[in-house]
mmCIF file of C-alpha atoms in Angstrom:
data_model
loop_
_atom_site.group_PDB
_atom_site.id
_atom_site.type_symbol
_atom_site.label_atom_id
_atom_site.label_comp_id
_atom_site.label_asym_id
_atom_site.label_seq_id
_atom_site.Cartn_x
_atom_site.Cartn_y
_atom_site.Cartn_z
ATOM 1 C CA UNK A 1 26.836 4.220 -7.874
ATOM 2 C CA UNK A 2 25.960 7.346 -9.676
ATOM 3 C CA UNK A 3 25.043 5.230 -12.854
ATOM 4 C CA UNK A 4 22.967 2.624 -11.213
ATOM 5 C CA UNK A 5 21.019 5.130 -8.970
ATOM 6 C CA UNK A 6 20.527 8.106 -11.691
ATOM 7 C CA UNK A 7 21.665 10.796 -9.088
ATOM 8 C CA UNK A 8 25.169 13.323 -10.191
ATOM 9 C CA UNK A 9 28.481 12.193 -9.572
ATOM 10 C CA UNK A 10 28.946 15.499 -7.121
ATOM 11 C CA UNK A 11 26.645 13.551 -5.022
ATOM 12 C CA UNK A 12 28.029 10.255 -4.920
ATOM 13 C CA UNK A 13 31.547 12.163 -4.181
ATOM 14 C CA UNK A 14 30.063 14.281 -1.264
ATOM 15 C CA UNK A 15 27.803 11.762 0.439
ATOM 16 C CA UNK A 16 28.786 8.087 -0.347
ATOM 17 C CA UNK A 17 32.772 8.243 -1.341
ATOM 18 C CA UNK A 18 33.186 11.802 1.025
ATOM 19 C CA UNK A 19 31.520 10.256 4.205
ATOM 20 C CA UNK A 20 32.460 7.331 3.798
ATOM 21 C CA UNK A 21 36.048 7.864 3.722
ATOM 22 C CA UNK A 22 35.600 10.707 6.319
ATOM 23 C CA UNK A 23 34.641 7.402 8.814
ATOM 24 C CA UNK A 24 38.274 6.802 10.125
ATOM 25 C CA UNK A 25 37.617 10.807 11.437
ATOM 26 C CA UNK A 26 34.651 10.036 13.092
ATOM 27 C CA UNK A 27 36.119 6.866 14.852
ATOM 28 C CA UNK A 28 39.253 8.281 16.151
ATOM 29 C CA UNK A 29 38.064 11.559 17.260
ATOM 30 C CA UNK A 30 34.777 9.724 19.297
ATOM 31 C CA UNK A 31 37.036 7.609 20.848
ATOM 32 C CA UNK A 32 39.021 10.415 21.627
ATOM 33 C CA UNK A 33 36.195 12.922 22.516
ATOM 34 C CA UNK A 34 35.183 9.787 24.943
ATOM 35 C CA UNK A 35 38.680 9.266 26.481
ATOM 36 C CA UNK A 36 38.276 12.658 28.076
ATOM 37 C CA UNK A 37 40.956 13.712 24.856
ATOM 38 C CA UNK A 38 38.637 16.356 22.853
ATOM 39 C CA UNK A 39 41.449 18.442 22.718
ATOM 40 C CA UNK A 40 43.239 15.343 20.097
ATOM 41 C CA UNK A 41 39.380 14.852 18.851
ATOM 42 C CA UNK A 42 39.233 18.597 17.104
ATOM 43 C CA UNK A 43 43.128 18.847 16.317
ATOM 44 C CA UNK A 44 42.163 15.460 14.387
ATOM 45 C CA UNK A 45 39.372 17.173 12.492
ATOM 46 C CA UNK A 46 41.146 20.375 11.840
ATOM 47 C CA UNK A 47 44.629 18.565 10.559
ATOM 48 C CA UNK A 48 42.215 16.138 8.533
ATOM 49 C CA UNK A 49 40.671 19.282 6.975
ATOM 50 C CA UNK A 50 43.704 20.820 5.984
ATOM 51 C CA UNK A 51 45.147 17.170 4.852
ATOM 52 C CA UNK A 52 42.012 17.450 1.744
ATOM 53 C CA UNK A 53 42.405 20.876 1.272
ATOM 54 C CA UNK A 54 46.462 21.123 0.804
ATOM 55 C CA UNK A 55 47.859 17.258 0.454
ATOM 56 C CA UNK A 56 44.539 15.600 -1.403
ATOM 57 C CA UNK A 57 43.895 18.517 -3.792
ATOM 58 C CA UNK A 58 47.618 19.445 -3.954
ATOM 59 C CA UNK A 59 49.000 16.006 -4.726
ATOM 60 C CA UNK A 60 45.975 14.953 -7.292
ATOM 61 C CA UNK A 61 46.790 18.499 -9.589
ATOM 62 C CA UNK A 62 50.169 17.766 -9.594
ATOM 63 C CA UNK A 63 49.049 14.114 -10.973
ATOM 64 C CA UNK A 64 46.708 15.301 -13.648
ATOM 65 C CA UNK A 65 44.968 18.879 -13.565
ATOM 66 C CA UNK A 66 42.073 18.478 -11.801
ATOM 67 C CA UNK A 67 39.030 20.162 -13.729
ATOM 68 C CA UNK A 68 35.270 20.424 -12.121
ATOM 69 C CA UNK A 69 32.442 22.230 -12.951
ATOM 70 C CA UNK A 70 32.193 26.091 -11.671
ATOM 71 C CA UNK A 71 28.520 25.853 -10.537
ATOM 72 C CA UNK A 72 29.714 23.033 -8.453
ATOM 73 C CA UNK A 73 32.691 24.746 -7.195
ATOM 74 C CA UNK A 74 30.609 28.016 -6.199
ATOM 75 C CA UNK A 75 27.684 25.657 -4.678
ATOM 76 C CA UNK A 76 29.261 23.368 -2.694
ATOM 77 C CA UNK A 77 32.279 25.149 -1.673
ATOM 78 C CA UNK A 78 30.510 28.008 -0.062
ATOM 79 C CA UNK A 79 28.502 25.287 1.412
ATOM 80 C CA UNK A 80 31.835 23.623 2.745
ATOM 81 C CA UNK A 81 33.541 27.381 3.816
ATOM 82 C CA UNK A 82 30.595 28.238 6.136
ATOM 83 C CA UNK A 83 31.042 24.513 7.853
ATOM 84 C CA UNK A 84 34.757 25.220 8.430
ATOM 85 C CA UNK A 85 33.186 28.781 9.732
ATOM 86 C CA UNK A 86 31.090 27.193 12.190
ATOM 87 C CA UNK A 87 33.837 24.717 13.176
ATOM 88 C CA UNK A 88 36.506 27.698 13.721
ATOM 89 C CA UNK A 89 34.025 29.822 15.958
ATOM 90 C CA UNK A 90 33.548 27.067 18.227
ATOM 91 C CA UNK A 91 37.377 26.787 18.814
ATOM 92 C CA UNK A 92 37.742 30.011 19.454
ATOM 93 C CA UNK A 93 34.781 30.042 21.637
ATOM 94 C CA UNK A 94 37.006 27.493 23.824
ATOM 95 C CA UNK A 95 33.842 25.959 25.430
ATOM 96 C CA UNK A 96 32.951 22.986 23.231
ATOM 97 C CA UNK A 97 29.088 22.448 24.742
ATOM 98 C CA UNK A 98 26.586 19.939 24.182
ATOM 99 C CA UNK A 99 24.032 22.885 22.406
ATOM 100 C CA UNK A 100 27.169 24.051 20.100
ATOM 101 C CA UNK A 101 27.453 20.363 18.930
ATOM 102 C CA UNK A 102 23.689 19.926 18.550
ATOM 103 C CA UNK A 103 23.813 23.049 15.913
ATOM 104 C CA UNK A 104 26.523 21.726 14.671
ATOM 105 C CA UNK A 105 25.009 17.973 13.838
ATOM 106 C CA UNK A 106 21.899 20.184 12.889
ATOM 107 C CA UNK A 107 24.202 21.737 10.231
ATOM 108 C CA UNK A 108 25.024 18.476 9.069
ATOM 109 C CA UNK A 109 21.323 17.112 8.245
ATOM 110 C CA UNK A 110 20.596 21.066 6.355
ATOM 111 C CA UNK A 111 23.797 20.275 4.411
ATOM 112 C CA UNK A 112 22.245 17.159 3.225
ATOM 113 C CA UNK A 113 19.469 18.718 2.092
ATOM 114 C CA UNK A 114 20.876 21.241 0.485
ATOM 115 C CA UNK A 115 22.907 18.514 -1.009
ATOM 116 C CA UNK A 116 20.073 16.131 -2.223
ATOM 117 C CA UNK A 117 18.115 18.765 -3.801
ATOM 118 C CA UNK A 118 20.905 19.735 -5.402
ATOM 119 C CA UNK A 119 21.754 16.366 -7.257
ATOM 120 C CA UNK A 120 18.046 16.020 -7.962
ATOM 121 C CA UNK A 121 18.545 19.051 -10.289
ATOM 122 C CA UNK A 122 21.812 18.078 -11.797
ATOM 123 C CA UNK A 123 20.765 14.468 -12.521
ATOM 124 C CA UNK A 124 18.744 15.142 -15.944
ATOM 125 C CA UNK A 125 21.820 17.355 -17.107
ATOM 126 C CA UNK A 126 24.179 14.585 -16.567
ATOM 127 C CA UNK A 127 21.869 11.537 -18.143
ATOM 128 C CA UNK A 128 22.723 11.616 -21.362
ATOM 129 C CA UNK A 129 26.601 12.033 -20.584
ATOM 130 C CA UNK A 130 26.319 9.456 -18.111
ATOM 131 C CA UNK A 131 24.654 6.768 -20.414
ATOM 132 C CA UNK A 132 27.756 7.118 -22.371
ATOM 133 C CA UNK A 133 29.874 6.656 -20.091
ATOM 134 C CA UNK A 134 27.791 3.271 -18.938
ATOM 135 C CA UNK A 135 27.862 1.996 -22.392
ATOM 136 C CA UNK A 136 31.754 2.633 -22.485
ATOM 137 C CA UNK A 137 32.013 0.429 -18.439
ATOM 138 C CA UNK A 138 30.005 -2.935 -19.993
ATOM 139 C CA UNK A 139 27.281 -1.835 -18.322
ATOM 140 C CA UNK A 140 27.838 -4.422 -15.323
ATOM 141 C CA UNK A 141 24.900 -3.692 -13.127
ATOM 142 C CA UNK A 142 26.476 -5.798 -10.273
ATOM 143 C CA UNK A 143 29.069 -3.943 -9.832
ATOM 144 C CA UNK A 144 28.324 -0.896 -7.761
ATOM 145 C CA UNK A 145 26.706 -3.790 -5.031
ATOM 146 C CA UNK A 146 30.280 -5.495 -4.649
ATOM 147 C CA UNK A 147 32.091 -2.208 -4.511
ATOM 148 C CA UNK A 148 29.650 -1.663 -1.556
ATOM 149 C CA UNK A 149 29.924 -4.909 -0.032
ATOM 150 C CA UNK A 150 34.051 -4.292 -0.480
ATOM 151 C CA UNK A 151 33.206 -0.863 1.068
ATOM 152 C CA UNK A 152 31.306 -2.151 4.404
ATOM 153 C CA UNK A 153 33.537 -4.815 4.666
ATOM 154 C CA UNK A 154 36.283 -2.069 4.817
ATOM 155 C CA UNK A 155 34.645 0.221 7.131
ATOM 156 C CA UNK A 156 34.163 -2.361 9.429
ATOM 157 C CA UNK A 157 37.811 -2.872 9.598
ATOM 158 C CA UNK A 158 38.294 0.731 10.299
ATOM 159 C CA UNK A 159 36.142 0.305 13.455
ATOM 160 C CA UNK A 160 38.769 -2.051 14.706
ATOM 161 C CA UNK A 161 42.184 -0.022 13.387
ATOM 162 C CA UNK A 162 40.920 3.069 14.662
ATOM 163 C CA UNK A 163 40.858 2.393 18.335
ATOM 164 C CA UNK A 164 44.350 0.803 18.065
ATOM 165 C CA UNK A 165 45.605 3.886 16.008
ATOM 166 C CA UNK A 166 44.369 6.434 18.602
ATOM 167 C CA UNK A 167 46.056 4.289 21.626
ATOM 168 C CA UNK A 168 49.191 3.680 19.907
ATOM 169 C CA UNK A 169 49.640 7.607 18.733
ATOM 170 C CA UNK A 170 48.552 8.657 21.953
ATOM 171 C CA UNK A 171 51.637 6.306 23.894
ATOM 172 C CA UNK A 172 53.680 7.547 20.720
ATOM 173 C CA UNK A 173 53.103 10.879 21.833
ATOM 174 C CA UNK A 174 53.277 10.966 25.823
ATOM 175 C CA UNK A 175 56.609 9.437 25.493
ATOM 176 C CA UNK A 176 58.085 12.409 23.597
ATOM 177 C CA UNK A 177 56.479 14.899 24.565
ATOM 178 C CA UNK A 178 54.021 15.602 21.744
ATOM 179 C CA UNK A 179 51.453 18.367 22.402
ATOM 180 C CA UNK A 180 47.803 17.531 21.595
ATOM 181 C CA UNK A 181 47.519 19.545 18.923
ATOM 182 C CA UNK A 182 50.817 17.988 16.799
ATOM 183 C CA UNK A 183 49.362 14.673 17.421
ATOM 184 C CA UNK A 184 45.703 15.167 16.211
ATOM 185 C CA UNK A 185 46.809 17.142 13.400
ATOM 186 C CA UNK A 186 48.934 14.129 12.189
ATOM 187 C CA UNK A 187 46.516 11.977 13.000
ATOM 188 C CA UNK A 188 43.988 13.589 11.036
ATOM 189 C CA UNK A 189 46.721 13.283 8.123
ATOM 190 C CA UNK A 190 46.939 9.765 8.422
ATOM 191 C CA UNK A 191 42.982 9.527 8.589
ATOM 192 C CA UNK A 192 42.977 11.854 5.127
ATOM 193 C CA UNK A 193 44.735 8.913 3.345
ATOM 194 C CA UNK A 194 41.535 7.238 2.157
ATOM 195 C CA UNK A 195 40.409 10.401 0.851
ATOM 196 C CA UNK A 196 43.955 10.873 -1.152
ATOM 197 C CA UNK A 197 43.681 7.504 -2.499
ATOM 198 C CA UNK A 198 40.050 8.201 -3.982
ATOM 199 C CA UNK A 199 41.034 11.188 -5.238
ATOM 200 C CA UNK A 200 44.297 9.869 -7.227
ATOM 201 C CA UNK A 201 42.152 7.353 -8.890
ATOM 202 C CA UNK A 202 39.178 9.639 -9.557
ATOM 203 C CA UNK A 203 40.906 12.113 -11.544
ATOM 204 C CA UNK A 204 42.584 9.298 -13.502
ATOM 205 C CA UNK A 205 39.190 8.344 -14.769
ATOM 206 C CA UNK A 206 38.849 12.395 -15.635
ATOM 207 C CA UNK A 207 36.462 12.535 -12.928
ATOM 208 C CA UNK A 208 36.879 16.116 -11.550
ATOM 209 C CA UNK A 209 33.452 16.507 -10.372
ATOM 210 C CA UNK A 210 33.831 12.988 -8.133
ATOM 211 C CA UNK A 211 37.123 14.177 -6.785
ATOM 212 C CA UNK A 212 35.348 17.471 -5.442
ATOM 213 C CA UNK A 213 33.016 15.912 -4.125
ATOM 214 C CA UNK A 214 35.002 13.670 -2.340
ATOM 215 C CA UNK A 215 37.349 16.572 -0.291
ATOM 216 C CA UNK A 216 34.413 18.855 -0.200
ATOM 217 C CA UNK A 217 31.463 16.155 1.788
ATOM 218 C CA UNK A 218 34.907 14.714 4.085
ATOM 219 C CA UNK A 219 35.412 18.084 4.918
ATOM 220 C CA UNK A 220 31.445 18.809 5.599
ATOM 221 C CA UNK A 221 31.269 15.330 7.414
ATOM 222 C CA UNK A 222 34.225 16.493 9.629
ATOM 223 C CA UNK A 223 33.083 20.074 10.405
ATOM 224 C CA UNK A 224 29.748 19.284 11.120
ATOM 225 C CA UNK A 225 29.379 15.575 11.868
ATOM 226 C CA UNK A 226 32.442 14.380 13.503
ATOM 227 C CA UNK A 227 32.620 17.526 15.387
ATOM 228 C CA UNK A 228 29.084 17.105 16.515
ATOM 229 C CA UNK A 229 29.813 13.651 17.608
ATOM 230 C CA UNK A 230 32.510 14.541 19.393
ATOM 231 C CA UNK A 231 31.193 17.601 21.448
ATOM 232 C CA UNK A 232 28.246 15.898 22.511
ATOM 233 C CA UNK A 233 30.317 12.918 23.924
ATOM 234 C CA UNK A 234 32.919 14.767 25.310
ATOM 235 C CA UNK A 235 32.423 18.428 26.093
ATOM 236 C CA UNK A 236 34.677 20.387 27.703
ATOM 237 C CA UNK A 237 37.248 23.120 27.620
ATOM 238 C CA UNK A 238 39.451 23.640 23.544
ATOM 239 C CA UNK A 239 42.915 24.722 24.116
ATOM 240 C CA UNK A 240 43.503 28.165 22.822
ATOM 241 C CA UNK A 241 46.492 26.970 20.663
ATOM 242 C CA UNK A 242 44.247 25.529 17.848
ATOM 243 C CA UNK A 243 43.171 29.155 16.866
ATOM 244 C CA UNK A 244 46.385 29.327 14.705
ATOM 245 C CA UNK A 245 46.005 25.914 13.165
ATOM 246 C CA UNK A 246 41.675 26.872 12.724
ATOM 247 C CA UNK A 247 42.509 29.874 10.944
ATOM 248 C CA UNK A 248 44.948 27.979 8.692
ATOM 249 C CA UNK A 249 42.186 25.565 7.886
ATOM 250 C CA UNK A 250 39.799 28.318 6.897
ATOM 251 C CA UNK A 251 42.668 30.046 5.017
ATOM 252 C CA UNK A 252 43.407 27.312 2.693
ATOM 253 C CA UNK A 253 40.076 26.888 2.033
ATOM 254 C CA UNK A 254 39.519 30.088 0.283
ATOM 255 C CA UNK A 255 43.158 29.775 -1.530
ATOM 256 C CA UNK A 256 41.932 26.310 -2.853
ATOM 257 C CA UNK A 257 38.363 27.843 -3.797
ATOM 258 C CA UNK A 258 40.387 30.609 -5.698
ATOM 259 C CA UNK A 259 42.619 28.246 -7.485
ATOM 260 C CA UNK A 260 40.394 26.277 -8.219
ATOM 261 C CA UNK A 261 37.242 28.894 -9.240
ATOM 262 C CA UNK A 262 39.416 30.859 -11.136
ATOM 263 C CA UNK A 263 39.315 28.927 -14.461
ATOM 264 C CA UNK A 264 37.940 25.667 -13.333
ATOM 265 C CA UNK A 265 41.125 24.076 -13.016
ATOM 266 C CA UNK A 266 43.514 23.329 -10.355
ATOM 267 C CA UNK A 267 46.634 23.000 -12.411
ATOM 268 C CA UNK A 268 50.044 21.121 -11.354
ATOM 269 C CA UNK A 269 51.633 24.493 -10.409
ATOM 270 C CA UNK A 270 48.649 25.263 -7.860
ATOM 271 C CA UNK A 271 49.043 21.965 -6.946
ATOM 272 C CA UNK A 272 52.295 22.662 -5.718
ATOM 273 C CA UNK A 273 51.721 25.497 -4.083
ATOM 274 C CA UNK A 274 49.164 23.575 -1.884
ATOM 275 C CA UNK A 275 51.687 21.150 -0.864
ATOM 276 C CA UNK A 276 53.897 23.270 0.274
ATOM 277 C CA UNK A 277 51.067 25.198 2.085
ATOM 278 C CA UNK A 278 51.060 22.022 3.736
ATOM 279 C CA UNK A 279 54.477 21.361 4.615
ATOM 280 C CA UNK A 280 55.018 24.724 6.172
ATOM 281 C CA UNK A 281 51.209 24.008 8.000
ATOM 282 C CA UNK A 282 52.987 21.256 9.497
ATOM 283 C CA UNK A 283 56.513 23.043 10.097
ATOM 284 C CA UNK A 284 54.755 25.173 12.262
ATOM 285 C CA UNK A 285 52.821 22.614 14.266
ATOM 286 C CA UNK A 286 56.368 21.554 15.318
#
């Protein structure tokens, strides 16, 4: 997609492959947000966020280092760190209103901008690096339209999956005893899978940039978007337990951004460290 519509690969990663794979998110935690279940709807986004930050990073460095450009890192991860902001003050606000999710969604659409405008710069850097790499593919200008068309076709299945996944977890978890915020954190794991499966075989094509992109626009998409969604569908009252599990989520986003701005790298042993940070994240939960 980056190829056949001469924009950077940091955009295709944030907006198409990022939001896209962010959709499951959306879908669960609307339903949710609409069940009168925004508590689940938010622990959803926050365990998703920490899923990309911890498991999806964590799990691609330990499968190849994962190396992106610093500019990119600075740009868009400060970008991505003041969404998580906004997301954590309206937790610990406890009121999730209608206005908050409007400036929220509002958020969302400067993001984009930011994001576009962005790309629009990078693109003549990357031209002559990506005709290369199109001579290299076969140059199959089809191709990008049936990945889409395999894409939609996907997402539509989602639509379906997700409404069964939220009613069976939610049965799963009344019968023993689960507390909201154990259940949408795992569910927001589960939901993270497409973005760990995009990431894997990103940075097997050495495609750092694309796998950045990828956690970094899910994470935007969730913070902003989903959250917006899901406040202005289903306002109401955020249990003051998800302040531990907010704070987390903000926390191990400036441990990643330090791995991975410190020489441009996130190497295997960082990696590992960022699983853990995830295995104890969820440790605690229980």
């Amino acid at each position: 997609l980056a190829r056949a519509w001469g924009v950077s690969a940091i955009l295709v990663g944030a907006l198409v492959v990022g939001l896209g794979t962010s959709m499951p998110e959306m879908l669960v935690s609307g339903i949710a947000a609409l069940d009168d279940q925004l508590d689940v709807a938010v622990a959803n986004i926050v365990g998703s966020n920490v899923a990309n930050l911890t498991l999806v990073l964590g799990v691609t460095a330990i499968v190849a280092p994962l190396i992106a450009r610093l500019e990119i890192l600075k740009r868009e991860g400060i970008l991505m760190i003041i969404a998580l902001a906004g997301l954590t003050v309206v937790v610990f606000d406890g009121e999730f209103a209608r206005w908050e999710a409007g400036l929220l969604a509002f958020g969302m659409l400067v993001a984009l901008y930011l994001l576009l405008r962005w790309s629009w710069r990078d693109a003549e850097a990357e031209a002559a690096a990506e005709a290369d790499i199109e001579e290299m593919s076969g140059g199959d200008e089809h191709s990008w339209q049936r990945e889409m068309a395999i894409g939609i076709v996907a997402l539509a299945a989602t639509v379906f999956a997700a409404d069964l996944t939220l009613d069976g977890a939610l049965g799963v978890g009344e019968e023993l005893g689960l507390s909201a915020t154990f259940l949408g954190v795992m569910l927001g794991v589960g939901t993270s899978m497409p973005e760990l499966a995009t990431a894997i075989a990103s940075v097997r094509r050495n495609e750092g940039d694309l796998v950045v992109g990828n956690v970094l626009g899910s994470n935007l998409f969730n913070s902003l978007a989903v959250a917006g969604a899901a406040g202005f569908v289903g306002p109401g009252v955020i249990d003051a337990s998800f302040r531990p599990a907010a704070l987390v989520m903000l926390g191990v986003a400036v441990l990643a951004g330090w791995f991975a701005s410190s020489d441009r790298v996130l190497i295997r042993t960082e990696g590992v460290i960022l699983v853990a940070t995830f295995v104890g994240f969820t440790l605690f939960l229980v």
